[in-house]
PDB file of C-alpha atoms in Angstrom:
ATOM      1  CA  MET P   1       1.318  -7.864  -0.211  1.00 67.00           C
ATOM      2  CA  SER P   2      -1.077  -7.655   2.588  1.00 74.00           C
ATOM      3  CA  LEU P   3      -1.485  -4.892   5.255  1.00 83.00           C
ATOM      4  CA  GLU P   4      -4.595  -6.283   7.216  1.00 80.00           C
ATOM      5  CA  ASP P   5      -5.064  -3.829  10.048  1.00 88.00           C
ATOM      6  CA  ASP P   6      -3.377  -0.754  11.576  1.00 92.00           C
ATOM      7  CA  GLN P   7      -0.776  -2.645  13.574  1.00 94.00           C
ATOM      8  CA  ASP P   8       0.450  -4.084  10.188  1.00 93.00           C
ATOM      9  CA  ARG P   9       0.831  -0.697   8.785  1.00 94.00           C
ATOM     10  CA  GLU P  10       2.421   0.802  11.774  1.00 95.00           C
ATOM     11  CA  MET P  11       4.955  -1.989  11.651  1.00 96.00           C
ATOM     12  CA  PHE P  12       5.756  -1.492   7.894  1.00 96.00           C
ATOM     13  CA  LEU P  13       6.341   2.113   8.777  1.00 96.00           C
ATOM     14  CA  LYS P  14       8.813   1.256  11.531  1.00 96.00           C
ATOM     15  CA  ILE P  15      10.616  -1.045   9.094  1.00 96.00           C
ATOM     16  CA  LEU P  16      10.877   1.431   6.620  1.00 96.00           C
ATOM     17  CA  LEU P  17      12.219   4.119   9.159  1.00 96.00           C
ATOM     18  CA  ARG P  18      14.585   1.524  10.431  1.00 96.00           C
ATOM     19  CA  TYR P  19      16.120   0.828   6.892  1.00 95.00           C
ATOM     20  CA  LYS P  20      15.811   4.502   5.979  1.00 95.00           C
ATOM     21  CA  SER P  21      18.367   5.039   8.860  1.00 92.00           C
ATOM     22  CA  ARG P  22      20.694   2.180   8.071  1.00 93.00           C
ATOM     23  CA  ARG P  23      20.964   2.842   4.161  1.00 92.00           C
ATOM     24  CA  ASN P  24      20.470   6.543   4.034  1.00 92.00           C
ATOM     25  CA  PHE P  25      18.100   6.545   1.232  1.00 94.00           C
ATOM     26  CA  ARG P  26      15.761   9.583   1.080  1.00 95.00           C
ATOM     27  CA  LEU P  27      11.926   8.968   1.376  1.00 96.00           C
ATOM     28  CA  PHE P  28       9.662  11.594  -0.123  1.00 97.00           C
ATOM     29  CA  GLY P  29       6.201   9.916   0.000  1.00 96.00           C
ATOM     30  CA  TYR P  30       4.180   7.010   0.736  1.00 96.00           C
ATOM     31  CA  CYS P  31       0.957   5.228   0.616  1.00 95.00           C
ATOM     32  CA  LEU P  32       0.018   2.001   2.332  1.00 95.00           C
ATOM     33  CA  MET P  33      -3.109   0.244   0.704  1.00 89.00           C
ATOM     34  CA  ASP P  34      -4.562  -2.968   1.745  1.00 83.00           C
ATOM     35  CA  ASN P  35      -2.493  -4.948  -0.991  1.00 79.00           C
ATOM     36  CA  HIS P  36       0.036  -2.682  -2.265  1.00 84.00           C
ATOM     37  CA  VAL P  37       2.403   0.119  -1.091  1.00 91.00           C
ATOM     38  CA  HIS P  38       3.572   3.019  -2.951  1.00 93.00           C
ATOM     39  CA  LEU P  39       7.129   4.642  -2.100  1.00 95.00           C
ATOM     40  CA  LEU P  40       8.786   7.678  -3.612  1.00 96.00           C
ATOM     41  CA  LEU P  41      12.322   7.431  -2.901  1.00 95.00           C
ATOM     42  CA  LYS P  42      15.848   8.335  -3.930  1.00 93.00           C
ATOM     43  CA  GLU P  43      18.719   5.549  -3.330  1.00 90.00           C
ATOM     44  CA  ALA P  44      22.012   6.076  -1.688  1.00 89.00           C
ATOM     45  CA  GLU P  45      24.337   3.313  -0.593  1.00 84.00           C
ATOM     46  CA  GLU P  46      22.536   0.593  -2.549  1.00 88.00           C
ATOM     47  CA  THR P  47      20.140   0.203  -5.383  1.00 89.00           C
ATOM     48  CA  VAL P  48      16.338   0.651  -5.108  1.00 89.00           C
ATOM     49  CA  SER P  49      15.977  -3.131  -5.601  1.00 88.00           C
ATOM     50  CA  ASP P  50      18.312  -3.930  -2.756  1.00 91.00           C
ATOM     51  CA  THR P  51      16.337  -1.658  -0.450  1.00 92.00           C
ATOM     52  CA  ILE P  52      13.191  -2.953  -1.208  1.00 91.00           C
ATOM     53  CA  LYS P  53      14.363  -6.470  -0.805  1.00 91.00           C
ATOM     54  CA  ARG P  54      15.472  -5.546   2.769  1.00 93.00           C
ATOM     55  CA  ILE P  55      12.148  -3.893   3.732  1.00 94.00           C
ATOM     56  CA  SER P  56      10.092  -6.556   2.414  1.00 91.00           C
ATOM     57  CA  SER P  57      11.942  -9.621   3.736  1.00 91.00           C
ATOM     58  CA  SER P  58      11.780  -8.035   7.241  1.00 94.00           C
ATOM     59  CA  TYR P  59       8.032  -6.986   6.949  1.00 93.00           C
ATOM     60  CA  VAL P  60       7.230 -10.631   5.608  1.00 90.00           C
ATOM     61  CA  TYR P  61       9.200 -12.313   8.526  1.00 90.00           C
ATOM     62  CA  TRP P  62       7.278 -10.227  11.232  1.00 92.00           C
ATOM     63  CA  TYR P  63       3.806 -10.754   9.393  1.00 89.00           C
ATOM     64  CA  ASN P  64       4.229 -14.654   8.932  1.00 88.00           C
ATOM     65  CA  LYS P  65       5.202 -14.719  12.881  1.00 89.00           C
ATOM     66  CA  LYS P  66       2.168 -12.632  13.795  1.00 88.00           C
ATOM     67  CA  TYR P  67      -0.241 -14.560  11.698  1.00 83.00           C
ATOM     68  CA  ASP P  68       1.385 -18.122  12.069  1.00 83.00           C
ATOM     69  CA  ARG P  69       1.980 -18.557   8.461  1.00 78.00           C
ATOM     70  CA  CYS P  70       4.901 -19.303   6.016  1.00 70.00           C
ATOM     71  CA  GLY P  71       6.082 -18.450   2.565  1.00 64.00           C
ATOM     72  CA  HIS P  72       5.714 -15.793   0.242  1.00 63.00           C
ATOM     73  CA  LEU P  73       3.675 -12.671   0.901  1.00 59.00           C
ATOM     74  CA  PHE P  74       4.328 -10.563  -2.226  1.00 58.00           C
ATOM     75  CA  GLN P  75       2.733 -12.028  -5.357  1.00 53.00           C
ATOM     76  CA  GLU P  76       5.164 -10.359  -7.813  1.00 54.00           C
ATOM     77  CA  ARG P  77       8.271  -8.302  -8.185  1.00 60.00           C
ATOM     78  CA  PHE P  78       8.141  -4.728  -7.279  1.00 71.00           C
ATOM     79  CA  LYS P  79       7.714  -2.119 -10.023  1.00 75.00           C
ATOM     80  CA  SER P  80       9.819   1.156 -10.146  1.00 79.00           C
ATOM     81  CA  GLU P  81       9.801   3.999 -12.478  1.00 81.00           C
ATOM     82  CA  ASN P  82      12.497   6.897 -12.679  1.00 82.00           C
ATOM     83  CA  VAL P  83      11.276  10.420 -11.936  1.00 84.00           C
ATOM     84  CA  GLU P  84      13.010  12.550 -14.488  1.00 74.00           C
ATOM     85  CA  SER P  85      11.710  16.206 -13.742  1.00 81.00           C
ATOM     86  CA  SER P  86      10.735  18.508 -10.691  1.00 81.00           C
ATOM     87  CA  ALA P  87       7.225  18.710 -12.526  1.00 80.00           C
ATOM     88  CA  ASN P  88       6.891  15.083 -12.642  1.00 88.00           C
ATOM     89  CA  PHE P  89       8.051  14.645  -9.189  1.00 93.00           C
ATOM     90  CA  HIS P  90       5.008  16.432  -7.586  1.00 94.00           C
ATOM     91  CA  ARG P  91       2.801  14.651 -10.007  1.00 93.00           C
ATOM     92  CA  VAL P  92       3.927  11.172  -8.775  1.00 94.00           C
ATOM     93  CA  LEU P  93       3.650  12.649  -5.158  1.00 95.00           C
ATOM     94  CA  ARG P  94       0.117  13.458  -5.805  1.00 95.00           C
ATOM     95  CA  TYR P  95      -0.547  10.253  -7.552  1.00 93.00           C
ATOM     96  CA  ILE P  96       0.495   8.507  -4.397  1.00 94.00           C
ATOM     97  CA  HIS P  97      -1.407  10.780  -2.019  1.00 95.00           C
ATOM     98  CA  GLN P  98      -4.583  10.313  -4.116  1.00 93.00           C
ATOM     99  CA  ASN P  99      -4.278   6.583  -4.191  1.00 90.00           C
ATOM    100  CA  PRO P 100      -6.954   5.994  -1.260  1.00 90.00           C
ATOM    101  CA  LEU P 101      -9.264   8.798  -2.706  1.00 89.00           C
ATOM    102  CA  LYS P 102      -9.573   7.393  -5.997  1.00 85.00           C
ATOM    103  CA  ALA P 103      -9.880   3.822  -4.775  1.00 83.00           C
ATOM    104  CA  GLY P 104     -12.844   5.032  -2.636  1.00 83.00           C
ATOM    105  CA  LEU P 105     -11.160   4.415   0.594  1.00 85.00           C
ATOM    106  CA  ALA P 106     -11.188   8.213   1.704  1.00 89.00           C
ATOM    107  CA  ILE P 107     -13.365  11.215   1.391  1.00 92.00           C
ATOM    108  CA  SER P 108     -10.448  13.483   0.656  1.00 93.00           C
ATOM    109  CA  VAL P 109      -6.555  13.422   0.190  1.00 94.00           C
ATOM    110  CA  LEU P 110      -6.252  15.076   3.701  1.00 93.00           C
ATOM    111  CA  SER P 111      -8.369  12.453   5.387  1.00 92.00           C
ATOM    112  CA  SER P 112      -6.343   9.605   4.343  1.00 89.00           C
ATOM    113  CA  LYS P 113      -4.513   8.106   7.383  1.00 90.00           C
ATOM    114  CA  TRP P 114      -2.069   5.887   5.858  1.00 94.00           C
ATOM    115  CA  THR P 115      -0.065   8.266   3.317  1.00 96.00           C
ATOM    116  CA  SER P 116       2.718  10.934   4.038  1.00 96.00           C
ATOM    117  CA  ILE P 117       0.451  14.064   3.066  1.00 95.00           C
ATOM    118  CA  ARG P 118       0.106  14.532   7.014  1.00 91.00           C
ATOM    119  CA  GLU P 119       3.692  14.379   7.388  1.00 93.00           C
ATOM    120  CA  TYR P 120       3.893  17.715   5.010  1.00 93.00           C
ATOM    121  CA  THR P 121       1.130  19.540   6.623  1.00 89.00           C
ATOM    122  CA  HIS P 122       2.402  18.955  10.362  1.00 85.00           C
ATOM    123  CA  ASN P 123       5.822  19.209   9.792  1.00 75.00           C
ATOM    124  CA  THR P 124       7.130  16.882  12.533  1.00 73.00           C
ATOM    125  CA  SER P 125       8.186  14.141  10.236  1.00 81.00           C
ATOM    126  CA  ILE P 126      11.320  11.869  10.890  1.00 89.00           C
ATOM    127  CA  LEU P 127      10.253   9.601   8.273  1.00 94.00           C
ATOM    128  CA  ILE P 128       9.803  11.893   5.372  1.00 96.00           C
ATOM    129  CA  ASP P 129      12.266  14.230   3.738  1.00 95.00           C
ATOM    130  CA  THR P 130       9.805  17.092   3.365  1.00 95.00           C
ATOM    131  CA  ASP P 131      12.355  19.960   2.696  1.00 94.00           C
ATOM    132  CA  TYR P 132      13.283  18.846  -0.967  1.00 94.00           C
ATOM    133  CA  PRO P 133       9.720  18.480  -2.356  1.00 95.00           C
ATOM    134  CA  LEU P 134       8.799  21.736  -0.656  1.00 95.00           C
ATOM    135  CA  GLN P 135      11.806  23.797  -1.826  1.00 95.00           C
ATOM    136  CA  LEU P 136      10.909  22.886  -5.394  1.00 94.00           C
ATOM    137  CA  ILE P 137       7.973  24.934  -4.714  1.00 94.00           C
ATOM    138  CA  SER P 138       9.066  27.842  -2.797  1.00 94.00           C
ATOM    139  CA  HIS P 139      11.708  28.870  -0.292  1.00 93.00           C
ATOM    140  CA  ASP P 140       8.964  30.036   1.992  1.00 95.00           C
ATOM    141  CA  ARG P 141       7.800  26.913   3.599  1.00 93.00           C
ATOM    142  CA  GLN P 142       4.532  28.036   4.641  1.00 93.00           C
ATOM    143  CA  LYS P 143       3.678  28.930   1.045  1.00 96.00           C
ATOM    144  CA  SER P 144       5.048  25.647  -0.145  1.00 95.00           C
ATOM    145  CA  VAL P 145       2.608  23.654   2.015  1.00 95.00           C
ATOM    146  CA  GLU P 146      -0.290  25.663   0.945  1.00 96.00           C
ATOM    147  CA  ARG P 147       0.554  25.133  -2.579  1.00 96.00           C
ATOM    148  CA  LEU P 148       1.403  21.516  -2.164  1.00 95.00           C
ATOM    149  CA  ILE P 149      -1.920  20.870  -0.347  1.00 95.00           C
ATOM    150  CA  ALA P 150      -3.836  22.690  -3.123  1.00 96.00           C
ATOM    151  CA  PHE P 151      -2.072  20.828  -5.837  1.00 95.00           C
ATOM    152  CA  SER P 152      -2.553  17.624  -4.241  1.00 95.00           C
ATOM    153  CA  GLN P 153      -6.373  17.905  -4.273  1.00 94.00           C
ATOM    154  CA  LYS P 154      -6.738  18.803  -7.635  1.00 92.00           C
ATOM    155  CA  ASP P 155      -8.564  16.597 -10.147  1.00 88.00           C
ATOM    156  CA  ASN P 156      -6.224  14.939 -12.764  1.00 83.00           C
ATOM    157  CA  ALA P 157      -5.814  12.092 -15.375  1.00 76.00           C
ATOM    158  CA  ASP P 158      -2.343  11.191 -14.270  1.00 79.00           C
ATOM    159  CA  HIS P 159      -1.543   7.741 -14.907  1.00 74.00           C
ATOM    160  CA  PHE P 160       1.730   5.858 -13.043  1.00 73.00           C
ATOM    161  CA  PHE P 161       2.161   2.333 -12.598  1.00 60.00           C
ATOM    162  CA  ASP P 162      -1.447   1.660 -13.920  1.00 50.00           C
ATOM    163  CA  ASP P 163      -0.267  -1.561 -15.728  1.00 43.00           C
ATOM    164  CA  TYR P 164       0.577  -3.022 -12.690  1.00 42.00           C
ATOM    165  CA  ARG P 165      -1.837  -1.790  -9.794  1.00 46.00           C
ATOM    166  CA  LYS P 166      -4.874  -3.764  -9.080  1.00 48.00           C
ATOM    167  CA  THR P 167      -8.095  -1.951  -9.069  1.00 60.00           C
ATOM    168  CA  LEU P 168      -9.818  -2.605  -5.765  1.00 68.00           C
ATOM    169  CA  LYS P 169     -12.962  -4.543  -5.914  1.00 76.00           C
ATOM    170  CA  SER P 170     -16.216  -3.287  -3.876  1.00 80.00           C
ATOM    171  CA  ASP P 171     -17.844  -5.732  -1.399  1.00 84.00           C
ATOM    172  CA  ASP P 172     -20.747  -6.173  -3.849  1.00 86.00           C
ATOM    173  CA  GLU P 173     -18.569  -7.083  -6.630  1.00 87.00           C
ATOM    174  CA  VAL P 174     -16.968  -9.648  -4.498  1.00 88.00           C
ATOM    175  CA  LYS P 175     -20.392 -11.160  -3.617  1.00 90.00           C
ATOM    176  CA  GLU P 176     -21.509 -11.094  -7.139  1.00 90.00           C
ATOM    177  CA  TYR P 177     -18.473 -13.173  -8.034  1.00 89.00           C
ATOM    178  CA  MET P 178     -19.413 -15.814  -5.077  1.00 89.00           C
ATOM    179  CA  HIS P 179     -22.859 -15.841  -6.766  1.00 90.00           C
ATOM    180  CA  ARG P 180     -21.212 -16.631 -10.081  1.00 90.00           C
ATOM    181  CA  LEU P 181     -19.208 -19.674  -8.324  1.00 91.00           C
ATOM    182  CA  GLY P 182     -22.777 -20.737  -7.191  1.00 91.00           C
ATOM    183  CA  VAL P 183     -22.166 -19.954  -3.323  1.00 90.00           C
ATOM    184  CA  THR P 184     -23.305 -17.751  -0.689  1.00 91.00           C
ATOM    185  CA  LYS P 185     -21.794 -16.731   2.551  1.00 91.00           C
ATOM    186  CA  SER P 186     -23.711 -19.153   4.675  1.00 90.00           C
ATOM    187  CA  MET P 187     -22.864 -21.972   2.230  1.00 92.00           C
ATOM    188  CA  VAL P 188     -19.177 -21.211   2.561  1.00 91.00           C
ATOM    189  CA  GLN P 189     -19.427 -21.384   6.171  1.00 91.00           C
ATOM    190  CA  GLN P 190     -21.105 -24.755   6.139  1.00 91.00           C
ATOM    191  CA  MET P 191     -18.906 -26.461   3.599  1.00 91.00           C
ATOM    192  CA  ASP P 192     -16.273 -29.076   4.404  1.00 92.00           C
ATOM    193  CA  ARG P 193     -12.803 -27.927   4.685  1.00 90.00           C
ATOM    194  CA  GLU P 194     -11.621 -29.104   1.096  1.00 91.00           C
ATOM    195  CA  LYS P 195     -14.518 -27.696  -0.849  1.00 92.00           C
ATOM    196  CA  ARG P 196     -14.433 -24.349   1.209  1.00 92.00           C
ATOM    197  CA  ASN P 197     -10.556 -24.029   0.353  1.00 92.00           C
ATOM    198  CA  LYS P 198     -11.234 -24.488  -3.258  1.00 91.00           C
ATOM    199  CA  VAL P 199     -13.635 -21.668  -3.276  1.00 91.00           C
ATOM    200  CA  LEU P 200     -11.611 -19.461  -1.254  1.00 92.00           C
ATOM    201  CA  LYS P 201      -8.636 -20.207  -3.505  1.00 89.00           C
ATOM    202  CA  LYS P 202     -10.634 -18.934  -6.630  1.00 89.00           C
ATOM    203  CA  MET P 203     -11.859 -15.850  -4.690  1.00 88.00           C
ATOM    204  CA  LYS P 204      -8.037 -14.840  -3.421  1.00 86.00           C
ATOM    205  CA  GLN P 205      -7.330 -15.125  -7.233  1.00 82.00           C
ATOM    206  CA  LEU P 206      -9.661 -12.423  -8.192  1.00 81.00           C
ATOM    207  CA  ASP P 207      -7.770  -9.257  -8.884  1.00 76.00           C
ATOM    208  CA  GLY P 208      -8.368  -6.537  -6.446  1.00 76.00           C
ATOM    209  CA  VAL P 209      -9.409  -8.227  -3.461  1.00 81.00           C
ATOM    210  CA  THR P 210      -7.803  -8.272   0.176  1.00 78.00           C
ATOM    211  CA  VAL P 211      -7.866 -11.005   2.709  1.00 79.00           C
ATOM    212  CA  ARG P 212      -9.496  -8.800   5.092  1.00 79.00           C
ATOM    213  CA  GLN P 213     -12.456  -8.065   2.359  1.00 84.00           C
ATOM    214  CA  LEU P 214     -12.632 -11.827   1.791  1.00 88.00           C
ATOM    215  CA  ALA P 215     -13.147 -12.416   5.383  1.00 88.00           C
ATOM    216  CA  ARG P 216     -15.760  -9.802   5.822  1.00 88.00           C
ATOM    217  CA  VAL P 217     -17.864 -11.022   2.719  1.00 89.00           C
ATOM    218  CA  SER P 218     -17.528 -14.881   3.308  1.00 91.00           C
ATOM    219  CA  GLY P 219     -17.627 -15.062   7.401  1.00 90.00           C
ATOM    220  CA  ILE P 220     -14.389 -16.884   7.159  1.00 90.00           C
ATOM    221  CA  SER P 221     -11.257 -15.897   9.517  1.00 88.00           C
ATOM    222  CA  LYS P 222      -8.506 -14.129   8.070  1.00 82.00           C
ATOM    223  CA  SER P 223      -6.160 -16.542   9.172  1.00 81.00           C
ATOM    224  CA  VAL P 224      -7.830 -19.446   7.668  1.00 86.00           C
ATOM    225  CA  ILE P 225      -7.986 -17.456   4.301  1.00 86.00           C
ATOM    226  CA  ASP P 226      -4.382 -16.394   4.591  1.00 79.00           C
ATOM    227  CA  ARG P 227      -3.444 -20.184   4.778  1.00 81.00           C
ATOM    228  CA  VAL P 228      -5.330 -21.297   1.729  1.00 83.00           C
ATOM    229  CA  ARG P 229      -2.918 -21.779  -1.103  1.00 74.00           C
TER     230      ARG P 229
END
């Protein structure tokens, strides 16, 4: 999955809200990364699988139109796990909120722009069902928010979906991979189309990279990289 810029992320959240209203599922948490999304939800009128298909199909249609592309956007079927206890529920929610921090994309849980933690702290959300997670902690909402924030910032060794989640590569790691391919940024920019696309295809297959990152490292536009197959 690709979320290249803030407009992409805003659209994904709008689509999420649209189908939440239509299908009546409950949404307790989210995290939008560059190349994957985490959602904590409870199914209602249809299965989680059907809900995700609706959301992803709508987003892919919009994304393809925006970037003038066609075809699939998701590399593999989504993965899901059941949350069996209230204690585990809050650990999963913390895991989701800590994703940008652990990936080195945020300096703290609270500074992450594209997670649902702010919707708990600001108490103005129409997307997130904050009541249930907070009431599991305390019936005093203010105390619940304070405890949730403290819990969300704790160091931990929790693992969920780690078999499936890609570890994001740093720019330096991507540059090193380019060097192992025997090319540099300037070389890629000067290659003919066929040779350039072969290099870009190999770089896209590297786990933990995004189109936006490849554009930054290679100097080739996102639209060109996105069309490479």
